[in-house]
mmCIF file of C-alpha atoms in Angstrom:
data_model
loop_
_atom_site.group_PDB
_atom_site.id
_atom_site.type_symbol
_atom_site.label_atom_id
_atom_site.label_comp_id
_atom_site.label_asym_id
_atom_site.label_seq_id
_atom_site.Cartn_x
_atom_site.Cartn_y
_atom_site.Cartn_z
ATOM 1 C CA MET I 1 -3.949 15.270 -12.533
ATOM 2 C CA VAL I 2 -5.045 12.402 -10.321
ATOM 3 C CA ASP I 3 -8.363 10.727 -11.107
ATOM 4 C CA TYR I 4 -9.812 11.518 -7.693
ATOM 5 C CA GLU I 5 -12.911 9.324 -7.978
ATOM 6 C CA LEU I 6 -10.961 6.240 -9.047
ATOM 7 C CA LEU I 7 -8.377 6.738 -6.319
ATOM 8 C CA LYS I 8 -11.144 7.231 -3.753
ATOM 9 C CA LYS I 9 -12.680 3.862 -4.660
ATOM 10 C CA ILE I 10 -9.334 2.118 -4.414
ATOM 11 C CA VAL I 11 -8.080 3.584 -1.129
ATOM 12 C CA GLU I 12 -11.372 3.375 0.748
ATOM 13 C CA ALA I 13 -12.210 -0.240 -0.125
ATOM 14 C CA PRO I 14 -11.482 -2.726 2.698
ATOM 15 C CA GLY I 15 -8.685 -5.246 2.351
ATOM 16 C CA VAL I 16 -6.635 -6.152 5.416
ATOM 17 C CA SER I 17 -3.867 -8.651 4.591
ATOM 18 C CA GLY I 18 -5.454 -12.001 3.791
ATOM 19 C CA TYR I 19 -8.923 -10.431 3.538
ATOM 20 C CA GLU I 20 -8.550 -8.473 0.308
ATOM 21 C CA PHE I 21 -11.755 -10.144 -0.921
ATOM 22 C CA LEU I 22 -13.788 -7.998 1.480
ATOM 23 C CA GLY I 23 -13.877 -5.173 -1.062
ATOM 24 C CA VAL I 24 -10.665 -3.960 -2.669
ATOM 25 C CA ARG I 25 -10.168 -6.946 -4.971
ATOM 26 C CA ASP I 26 -13.358 -6.264 -6.947
ATOM 27 C CA VAL I 27 -12.531 -2.553 -7.213
ATOM 28 C CA VAL I 28 -9.092 -3.370 -8.603
ATOM 29 C CA ILE I 29 -10.473 -5.805 -11.179
ATOM 30 C CA GLU I 30 -12.875 -3.153 -12.456
ATOM 31 C CA ALA I 31 -10.085 -0.572 -12.648
ATOM 32 C CA PHE I 32 -7.893 -2.764 -14.882
ATOM 33 C CA LYS I 33 -10.557 -4.488 -16.967
ATOM 34 C CA PRO I 34 -10.819 -1.960 -19.859
ATOM 35 C CA TYR I 35 -7.069 -1.828 -20.496
ATOM 36 C CA VAL I 36 -5.773 -5.419 -20.467
ATOM 37 C CA ASP I 37 -6.397 -8.623 -22.386
ATOM 38 C CA GLU I 38 -7.212 -10.870 -19.454
ATOM 39 C CA ILE I 39 -7.509 -10.820 -15.678
ATOM 40 C CA LYS I 40 -7.249 -13.722 -13.283
ATOM 41 C CA VAL I 41 -7.182 -14.174 -9.533
ATOM 42 C CA ASP I 42 -4.684 -16.781 -8.382
ATOM 43 C CA LYS I 43 -5.111 -19.197 -5.478
ATOM 44 C CA LEU I 44 -3.723 -16.763 -2.896
ATOM 45 C CA GLY I 45 -5.898 -13.899 -4.158
ATOM 46 C CA ASN I 46 -3.496 -11.831 -6.267
ATOM 47 C CA VAL I 47 -5.150 -9.948 -9.134
ATOM 48 C CA ILE I 48 -3.068 -10.503 -12.284
ATOM 49 C CA ALA I 49 -3.966 -8.212 -15.184
ATOM 50 C CA HIS I 50 -2.195 -9.328 -18.362
ATOM 51 C CA LYS I 51 -1.542 -7.119 -21.393
ATOM 52 C CA LYS I 52 -0.144 -9.520 -23.961
ATOM 53 C CA GLY I 53 2.974 -8.858 -26.003
ATOM 54 C CA SER I 54 5.746 -10.719 -27.794
ATOM 55 C CA GLY I 55 8.632 -9.006 -26.027
ATOM 56 C CA PRO I 56 10.170 -9.300 -22.559
ATOM 57 C CA LYS I 57 7.904 -10.547 -19.815
ATOM 58 C CA VAL I 58 7.569 -7.771 -17.240
ATOM 59 C CA MET I 59 5.915 -8.027 -13.820
ATOM 60 C CA LEU I 60 4.865 -4.848 -12.022
ATOM 61 C CA ALA I 61 3.596 -5.297 -8.474
ATOM 62 C CA GLY I 62 1.714 -2.986 -6.143
ATOM 63 C CA HIS I 63 0.175 -4.511 -3.042
ATOM 64 C CA MET I 64 -3.534 -4.044 -2.421
ATOM 65 C CA ASP I 65 -3.557 -5.251 1.184
ATOM 66 C CA GLN I 66 -3.539 -2.816 4.089
ATOM 67 C CA ILE I 67 -2.507 -3.088 7.712
ATOM 68 C CA GLY I 68 -5.264 -3.531 10.252
ATOM 69 C CA LEU I 69 -6.469 -5.391 13.311
ATOM 70 C CA MET I 70 -7.968 -8.790 14.045
ATOM 71 C CA VAL I 71 -10.338 -9.639 16.897
ATOM 72 C CA THR I 72 -8.716 -12.151 19.249
ATOM 73 C CA HIS I 73 -11.157 -12.029 22.168
ATOM 74 C CA ILE I 74 -14.545 -10.590 23.055
ATOM 75 C CA GLU I 75 -14.817 -9.421 26.670
ATOM 76 C CA LYS I 76 -17.901 -10.241 28.750
ATOM 77 C CA ASN I 77 -18.878 -6.551 28.621
ATOM 78 C CA GLY I 78 -18.603 -6.398 24.812
ATOM 79 C CA PHE I 79 -15.195 -4.802 24.308
ATOM 80 C CA LEU I 80 -12.951 -6.305 21.600
ATOM 81 C CA ARG I 81 -9.361 -7.320 22.173
ATOM 82 C CA VAL I 82 -7.267 -7.172 19.033
ATOM 83 C CA ALA I 83 -3.932 -8.124 17.501
ATOM 84 C CA PRO I 84 -2.089 -6.292 14.705
ATOM 85 C CA VAL I 85 -2.149 -7.542 11.125
ATOM 86 C CA GLY I 86 1.024 -6.015 9.731
ATOM 87 C CA GLY I 87 3.009 -3.182 11.268
ATOM 88 C CA VAL I 88 0.484 -1.378 13.468
ATOM 89 C CA ASP I 89 1.695 0.887 16.265
ATOM 90 C CA PRO I 90 -0.744 0.670 19.231
ATOM 91 C CA ARG I 91 -0.290 4.404 19.800
ATOM 92 C CA THR I 92 -2.237 5.013 16.583
ATOM 93 C CA LEU I 93 -5.361 3.303 17.963
ATOM 94 C CA ILE I 94 -6.274 5.600 20.814
ATOM 95 C CA ALA I 95 -9.362 7.798 20.287
ATOM 96 C CA GLN I 96 -9.643 6.761 16.633
ATOM 97 C CA ARG I 97 -12.713 5.644 14.677
ATOM 98 C CA PHE I 98 -12.663 2.163 13.172
ATOM 99 C CA LYS I 99 -14.670 0.013 10.798
ATOM 100 C CA VAL I 100 -15.282 -3.539 11.980
ATOM 101 C CA TRP I 101 -15.855 -5.670 8.874
ATOM 102 C CA ILE I 102 -18.641 -8.165 9.517
ATOM 103 C CA GLY I 103 -18.897 -9.065 5.817
ATOM 104 C CA PRO I 104 -17.853 -7.977 2.313
ATOM 105 C CA ASN I 105 -18.413 -4.206 2.160
ATOM 106 C CA GLU I 106 -20.410 -4.463 5.417
ATOM 107 C CA TYR I 107 -19.196 -2.919 8.650
ATOM 108 C CA ILE I 108 -20.092 -1.499 12.041
ATOM 109 C CA TYR I 109 -18.236 1.336 13.746
ATOM 110 C CA GLY I 110 -15.823 1.071 16.633
ATOM 111 C CA VAL I 111 -13.638 3.357 18.726
ATOM 112 C CA GLY I 112 -10.088 2.693 19.924
ATOM 113 C CA GLY I 113 -9.810 2.946 23.690
ATOM 114 C CA SER I 114 -7.530 2.473 26.685
ATOM 115 C CA VAL I 115 -7.440 3.394 30.355
ATOM 116 C CA PRO I 116 -8.076 7.183 30.612
ATOM 117 C CA PRO I 117 -4.930 9.181 31.488
ATOM 118 C CA HIS I 118 -6.817 10.881 34.318
ATOM 119 C CA ILE I 119 -6.725 7.691 36.388
ATOM 120 C CA GLN I 120 -3.303 6.442 35.321
ATOM 121 C CA LYS I 121 -0.299 6.632 37.582
ATOM 122 C CA PRO I 122 2.096 9.507 36.710
ATOM 123 C CA GLU I 123 4.753 7.103 35.421
ATOM 124 C CA GLU I 124 2.174 5.363 33.175
ATOM 125 C CA ARG I 125 1.221 8.581 31.402
ATOM 126 C CA THR I 126 4.675 8.898 29.847
ATOM 127 C CA LYS I 127 4.661 5.392 28.351
ATOM 128 C CA ALA I 128 3.169 4.266 25.048
ATOM 129 C CA PRO I 129 0.257 1.831 25.436
ATOM 130 C CA THR I 130 0.858 -1.854 24.850
ATOM 131 C CA TRP I 131 -1.440 -4.248 23.019
ATOM 132 C CA ASP I 132 -2.689 -5.518 26.397
ATOM 133 C CA GLN I 133 -3.889 -1.995 27.242
ATOM 134 C CA VAL I 134 -5.901 -1.170 24.105
ATOM 135 C CA PHE I 135 -9.294 -2.357 22.925
ATOM 136 C CA ILE I 136 -12.082 -1.536 20.474
ATOM 137 C CA ASP I 137 -15.435 -0.288 21.760
ATOM 138 C CA ILE I 138 -18.335 -1.092 19.383
ATOM 139 C CA GLY I 139 -21.063 0.024 21.761
ATOM 140 C CA ALA I 140 -22.016 -3.496 22.815
ATOM 141 C CA GLU I 141 -22.900 -4.102 26.460
ATOM 142 C CA SER I 142 -22.116 -7.826 26.443
ATOM 143 C CA LYS I 143 -20.298 -10.530 24.529
ATOM 144 C CA GLU I 144 -23.626 -11.836 23.299
ATOM 145 C CA GLU I 145 -24.610 -8.429 21.948
ATOM 146 C CA ALA I 146 -21.256 -8.088 20.162
ATOM 147 C CA GLU I 147 -21.791 -11.470 18.539
ATOM 148 C CA GLU I 148 -25.330 -10.515 17.540
ATOM 149 C CA MET I 149 -23.828 -7.449 15.831
ATOM 150 C CA GLY I 150 -21.790 -9.830 13.650
ATOM 151 C CA VAL I 151 -18.428 -9.849 15.415
ATOM 152 C CA LYS I 152 -16.507 -13.103 15.654
ATOM 153 C CA ILE I 153 -13.028 -14.177 16.636
ATOM 154 C CA GLY I 154 -10.998 -13.430 13.512
ATOM 155 C CA THR I 155 -13.080 -10.436 12.386
ATOM 156 C CA VAL I 156 -10.809 -7.823 10.806
ATOM 157 C CA ILE I 157 -10.834 -4.085 11.478
ATOM 158 C CA THR I 158 -9.563 -1.012 9.626
ATOM 159 C CA TRP I 159 -9.388 2.641 10.533
ATOM 160 C CA ASP I 160 -12.333 4.740 9.391
ATOM 161 C CA GLY I 161 -10.342 6.702 6.848
ATOM 162 C CA ARG I 162 -11.235 8.435 3.601
ATOM 163 C CA LEU I 163 -9.586 10.333 0.774
ATOM 164 C CA GLU I 164 -9.377 14.097 1.274
ATOM 165 C CA ARG I 165 -7.548 16.958 -0.397
ATOM 166 C CA LEU I 166 -4.930 18.629 1.791
ATOM 167 C CA GLY I 167 -3.784 21.986 0.485
ATOM 168 C CA LYS I 168 -3.158 22.528 -3.220
ATOM 169 C CA HIS I 169 -1.351 19.322 -4.222
ATOM 170 C CA ARG I 170 -1.551 16.908 -1.307
ATOM 171 C CA LEU I 171 -3.853 13.910 -0.841
ATOM 172 C CA LEU I 172 -4.684 12.602 2.635
ATOM 173 C CA SER I 173 -5.972 9.071 3.034
ATOM 174 C CA ILE I 174 -6.047 5.755 4.751
ATOM 175 C CA ALA I 175 -4.185 3.035 2.812
ATOM 176 C CA HIS I 176 -2.094 5.087 0.397
ATOM 177 C CA ASP I 177 0.255 2.281 1.426
ATOM 178 C CA ASP I 178 -0.043 0.752 -1.056
ATOM 179 C CA ARG I 179 -3.258 1.549 -2.872
ATOM 180 C CA ILE I 180 -1.629 4.610 -4.437
ATOM 181 C CA ALA I 181 0.666 2.201 -6.312
ATOM 182 C CA VAL I 182 -2.297 0.089 -7.441
ATOM 183 C CA TYR I 183 -3.862 3.290 -8.779
ATOM 184 C CA ILE I 184 -0.599 4.138 -10.592
ATOM 185 C CA LEU I 185 -0.526 0.701 -12.222
ATOM 186 C CA ALA I 186 -4.121 1.090 -13.414
ATOM 187 C CA GLU I 187 -3.338 4.529 -14.837
ATOM 188 C CA ALA I 188 -0.189 3.185 -16.507
ATOM 189 C CA ALA I 189 -2.258 0.434 -18.135
ATOM 190 C CA ARG I 190 -4.653 3.089 -19.427
ATOM 191 C CA LYS I 191 -1.930 5.383 -20.793
ATOM 192 C CA LEU I 192 0.440 2.760 -22.148
ATOM 193 C CA GLY I 193 1.436 3.393 -25.784
ATOM 194 C CA GLU I 194 3.275 1.171 -28.250
ATOM 195 C CA THR I 195 5.268 -1.620 -26.636
ATOM 196 C CA ASP I 196 6.154 -5.228 -27.395
ATOM 197 C CA ALA I 197 6.445 -6.013 -23.694
ATOM 198 C CA ASP I 198 4.393 -8.860 -22.277
ATOM 199 C CA VAL I 199 3.089 -6.990 -19.235
ATOM 200 C CA TYR I 200 1.660 -8.364 -15.999
ATOM 201 C CA PHE I 201 0.144 -5.752 -13.688
ATOM 202 C CA VAL I 202 -0.195 -7.493 -10.324
ATOM 203 C CA ALA I 203 -2.156 -6.219 -7.326
ATOM 204 C CA THR I 204 -0.582 -8.429 -4.704
ATOM 205 C CA VAL I 205 -1.932 -9.719 -1.414
ATOM 206 C CA GLN I 206 -0.321 -10.090 2.009
ATOM 207 C CA GLU I 207 2.672 -7.824 1.372
ATOM 208 C CA GLU I 208 2.358 -6.304 4.832
ATOM 209 C CA VAL I 209 2.880 -9.692 6.469
ATOM 210 C CA GLY I 210 5.863 -10.886 4.451
ATOM 211 C CA LEU I 211 5.668 -10.263 0.676
ATOM 212 C CA ARG I 212 3.638 -13.454 0.320
ATOM 213 C CA GLY I 213 1.502 -12.552 -2.681
ATOM 214 C CA ALA I 214 4.483 -11.346 -4.691
ATOM 215 C CA ARG I 215 6.326 -14.570 -3.992
ATOM 216 C CA VAL I 216 3.659 -16.873 -5.426
ATOM 217 C CA SER I 217 2.643 -14.600 -8.325
ATOM 218 C CA ALA I 218 6.257 -14.175 -9.433
ATOM 219 C CA PHE I 219 6.642 -17.950 -9.435
ATOM 220 C CA GLY I 220 3.564 -18.320 -11.635
ATOM 221 C CA ILE I 221 4.484 -15.518 -14.055
ATOM 222 C CA ASP I 222 8.247 -16.210 -14.167
ATOM 223 C CA PRO I 223 9.103 -12.689 -15.422
ATOM 224 C CA ASP I 224 12.222 -11.506 -17.222
ATOM 225 C CA TYR I 225 12.105 -8.230 -15.276
ATOM 226 C CA GLY I 226 10.355 -7.192 -12.096
ATOM 227 C CA PHE I 227 9.336 -3.833 -10.695
ATOM 228 C CA ALA I 228 7.722 -3.076 -7.351
ATOM 229 C CA LEU I 229 5.711 0.100 -6.849
ATOM 230 C CA ASP I 230 5.273 1.116 -3.239
ATOM 231 C CA VAL I 231 5.315 4.117 -0.965
ATOM 232 C CA THR I 232 8.523 5.211 0.686
ATOM 233 C CA ILE I 233 9.140 7.445 3.670
ATOM 234 C CA ALA I 234 8.955 11.208 3.224
ATOM 235 C CA ALA I 235 10.301 12.376 6.555
ATOM 236 C CA ASP I 236 10.481 15.994 5.367
ATOM 237 C CA VAL I 237 8.925 17.231 8.574
ATOM 238 C CA PRO I 238 10.096 19.434 11.458
ATOM 239 C CA GLY I 239 12.761 17.815 13.582
ATOM 240 C CA THR I 240 14.151 15.485 10.898
ATOM 241 C CA PRO I 241 17.670 16.300 9.598
ATOM 242 C CA GLU I 242 17.830 16.578 5.812
ATOM 243 C CA HIS I 243 20.074 13.528 5.482
ATOM 244 C CA LYS I 244 17.439 11.377 7.200
ATOM 245 C CA GLN I 245 14.400 12.545 5.268
ATOM 246 C CA ILE I 246 14.686 9.733 2.647
ATOM 247 C CA THR I 247 12.459 11.634 0.165
ATOM 248 C CA GLN I 248 10.488 14.879 0.018
ATOM 249 C CA LEU I 249 6.913 15.472 -1.087
ATOM 250 C CA GLY I 250 6.522 17.301 -4.387
ATOM 251 C CA LYS I 251 10.051 16.540 -5.627
ATOM 252 C CA GLY I 252 8.989 13.776 -8.004
ATOM 253 C CA THR I 253 8.833 10.022 -8.191
ATOM 254 C CA ALA I 254 11.571 8.106 -6.377
ATOM 255 C CA ILE I 255 13.810 5.584 -8.111
ATOM 256 C CA LYS I 256 14.635 2.853 -5.634
ATOM 257 C CA ILE I 257 18.287 1.944 -5.169
ATOM 258 C CA MET I 258 17.967 -0.258 -2.107
ATOM 259 C CA ASP I 259 15.742 -1.220 0.769
ATOM 260 C CA ARG I 260 15.924 -3.901 3.441
ATOM 261 C CA SER I 261 14.546 -6.549 1.063
ATOM 262 C CA VAL I 262 16.323 -5.822 -2.218
ATOM 263 C CA ILE I 263 19.307 -4.174 -3.846
ATOM 264 C CA CYS I 264 17.907 -3.078 -7.184
ATOM 265 C CA HIS I 265 19.890 -4.096 -10.253
ATOM 266 C CA PRO I 266 22.355 -1.227 -10.861
ATOM 267 C CA LYS I 267 21.817 -1.287 -14.635
ATOM 268 C CA ILE I 268 18.061 -0.948 -14.133
ATOM 269 C CA VAL I 269 18.570 1.920 -11.694
ATOM 270 C CA ARG I 270 20.761 3.897 -14.121
ATOM 271 C CA TRP I 271 18.509 3.065 -17.080
ATOM 272 C CA MET I 272 15.495 4.381 -15.168
ATOM 273 C CA GLU I 273 17.453 7.539 -14.357
ATOM 274 C CA GLU I 274 18.210 8.017 -18.059
ATOM 275 C CA LEU I 275 14.518 7.626 -18.932
ATOM 276 C CA ALA I 276 13.537 10.182 -16.297
ATOM 277 C CA LYS I 277 16.061 12.672 -17.642
ATOM 278 C CA LYS I 278 15.123 12.058 -21.278
ATOM 279 C CA TYR I 279 11.414 12.653 -20.665
ATOM 280 C CA GLU I 280 11.936 15.378 -18.051
ATOM 281 C CA ILE I 281 10.215 13.407 -15.326
ATOM 282 C CA PRO I 282 11.062 14.825 -11.885
ATOM 283 C CA TYR I 283 12.737 12.175 -9.747
ATOM 284 C CA GLN I 284 14.639 11.597 -6.539
ATOM 285 C CA TRP I 285 16.429 8.633 -4.986
ATOM 286 C CA ASP I 286 15.059 6.091 -2.546
ATOM 287 C CA ILE I 287 17.391 4.272 -0.162
ATOM 288 C CA LEU I 288 15.239 2.846 2.615
ATOM 289 C CA THR I 289 17.056 0.878 5.307
ATOM 290 C CA GLY I 290 14.034 0.144 7.487
ATOM 291 C CA GLY I 291 11.464 -1.423 5.182
ATOM 292 C CA GLY I 292 10.937 -3.658 2.169
ATOM 293 C CA THR I 293 8.778 -4.065 -0.930
ATOM 294 C CA ASP I 294 7.467 -6.791 -3.212
ATOM 295 C CA ALA I 295 10.722 -6.535 -5.173
ATOM 296 C CA GLY I 296 12.284 -8.436 -2.293
ATOM 297 C CA ALA I 297 10.308 -11.517 -3.289
ATOM 298 C CA ILE I 298 10.299 -10.970 -7.053
ATOM 299 C CA HIS I 299 14.061 -10.690 -7.517
ATOM 300 C CA LEU I 300 14.635 -14.028 -5.744
ATOM 301 C CA ASN I 301 12.215 -15.939 -7.956
ATOM 302 C CA LYS I 302 13.627 -19.180 -9.374
ATOM 303 C CA SER I 303 17.098 -18.377 -10.805
ATOM 304 C CA GLY I 304 16.746 -14.632 -10.186
ATOM 305 C CA VAL I 305 14.916 -11.677 -11.745
ATOM 306 C CA PRO I 306 16.622 -8.329 -12.441
ATOM 307 C CA SER I 307 14.413 -5.911 -10.545
ATOM 308 C CA GLY I 308 13.820 -2.238 -9.895
ATOM 309 C CA GLY I 309 11.457 -0.083 -7.921
ATOM 310 C CA ILE I 310 9.347 3.023 -8.340
ATOM 311 C CA SER I 311 8.556 4.631 -5.001
ATOM 312 C CA ILE I 312 5.964 7.207 -4.048
ATOM 313 C CA PRO I 313 6.997 9.574 -1.221
ATOM 314 C CA ALA I 314 4.482 9.474 1.643
ATOM 315 C CA ARG I 315 4.260 11.036 5.089
ATOM 316 C CA TYR I 316 2.823 9.293 8.166
ATOM 317 C CA ILE I 317 2.700 5.805 6.659
ATOM 318 C CA HIS I 318 1.045 2.990 8.611
ATOM 319 C CA SER I 319 -1.645 5.289 9.937
ATOM 320 C CA ASN I 320 -5.052 6.525 8.791
ATOM 321 C CA THR I 321 -3.565 9.881 7.772
ATOM 322 C CA GLU I 322 -1.055 9.026 5.060
ATOM 323 C CA VAL I 323 -0.163 11.964 2.806
ATOM 324 C CA VAL I 324 1.154 11.943 -0.767
ATOM 325 C CA ASP I 325 1.618 14.663 -3.389
ATOM 326 C CA GLU I 326 -0.326 14.267 -6.632
ATOM 327 C CA ARG I 327 2.627 15.665 -8.616
ATOM 328 C CA ASP I 328 4.734 12.746 -7.386
ATOM 329 C CA VAL I 329 1.903 10.381 -8.283
ATOM 330 C CA ASP I 330 1.690 11.773 -11.826
ATOM 331 C CA ALA I 331 5.467 11.501 -12.210
ATOM 332 C CA SER I 332 5.320 7.880 -11.049
ATOM 333 C CA VAL I 333 2.640 7.088 -13.634
ATOM 334 C CA GLU I 334 4.740 8.669 -16.374
ATOM 335 C CA LEU I 335 7.925 6.825 -15.395
ATOM 336 C CA THR I 336 6.045 3.511 -15.209
ATOM 337 C CA VAL I 337 4.701 4.044 -18.715
ATOM 338 C CA LYS I 338 8.133 4.904 -20.110
ATOM 339 C CA VAL I 339 9.699 1.864 -18.450
ATOM 340 C CA LEU I 340 7.206 -0.375 -20.235
ATOM 341 C CA GLU I 341 7.481 1.391 -23.566
ATOM 342 C CA HIS I 342 11.286 1.155 -23.587
ATOM 343 C CA ILE I 343 11.898 -2.123 -21.744
ATOM 344 C CA GLY I 344 12.999 -3.767 -25.005
ATOM 345 C CA GLU I 345 15.998 -1.429 -25.065
ATOM 346 C CA LEU I 346 17.250 -2.571 -21.665
ATOM 347 C CA GLU I 347 20.358 -4.755 -21.806
ATOM 348 C CA ILE I 348 21.511 -6.753 -18.809
#
């Protein structure tokens, strides 16, 4: 079963790409601290939790940054103009509650707005809003009042999302992408049994804007093997043909074969499949043609790093209502543990 309180701390802490220090970084450090030998934060902000061993050097990455918004202009009447940080669809802003981060763990509320449909032209009502048509309303009546409230150019904003249970097995939250993977890494560190592996659990920064944290941390660690843990699309919803669903909630962890950033090493893929079968871990396959993970940066490090991926099926990613299944989460924890316990048996 998922440790609900730990996951709640991780997913709800602020950490837009490049601003992970606003809250999530400290939460992650505390989550790993009891189970590793040392923790450091590198120059870009990656949290590297090291469990020392004499065997193969293994890097496991889950990104702790989340998509969000950045203030680019404050209107004379106090409204905030914003730009996306990462892959934000402007349609997901309208009539939503936001947190405007004026300091570490300090925020004011905002509301996503646009021109009301009642006064739009008929042809405008059928079109998705553009970034020029959306704004954030923080209740200020002037630019000066907005500034007095703590808002500046460059202030970052997240949705006002929280962790909730949805049905019997589902978990609804902001930032499951990719805090659910950070949680899985922390749980794997806690449950890890006998292994000679020299393990680096890395909560990376700035994945959503180009795999930047994974690139620099992989260079510093120089691993023998790399694994990225990230969400993948579960399009198992009405209107999606079965062959386009990628994965399904509740069917187990997903072993990545390929995404837009990496073709996982075939020997690692089949070895992971054998581990899943041996330990009766439910699994499915992940071939994602429209997205990438930290493995895309790790496997290109220096002269190359044989890499694999463990994916967590998720619905409605890149919104404040991302949904995962705790059975898939538990299966992902178990597979991660078995990968580390048996990595010495892998031959490439």
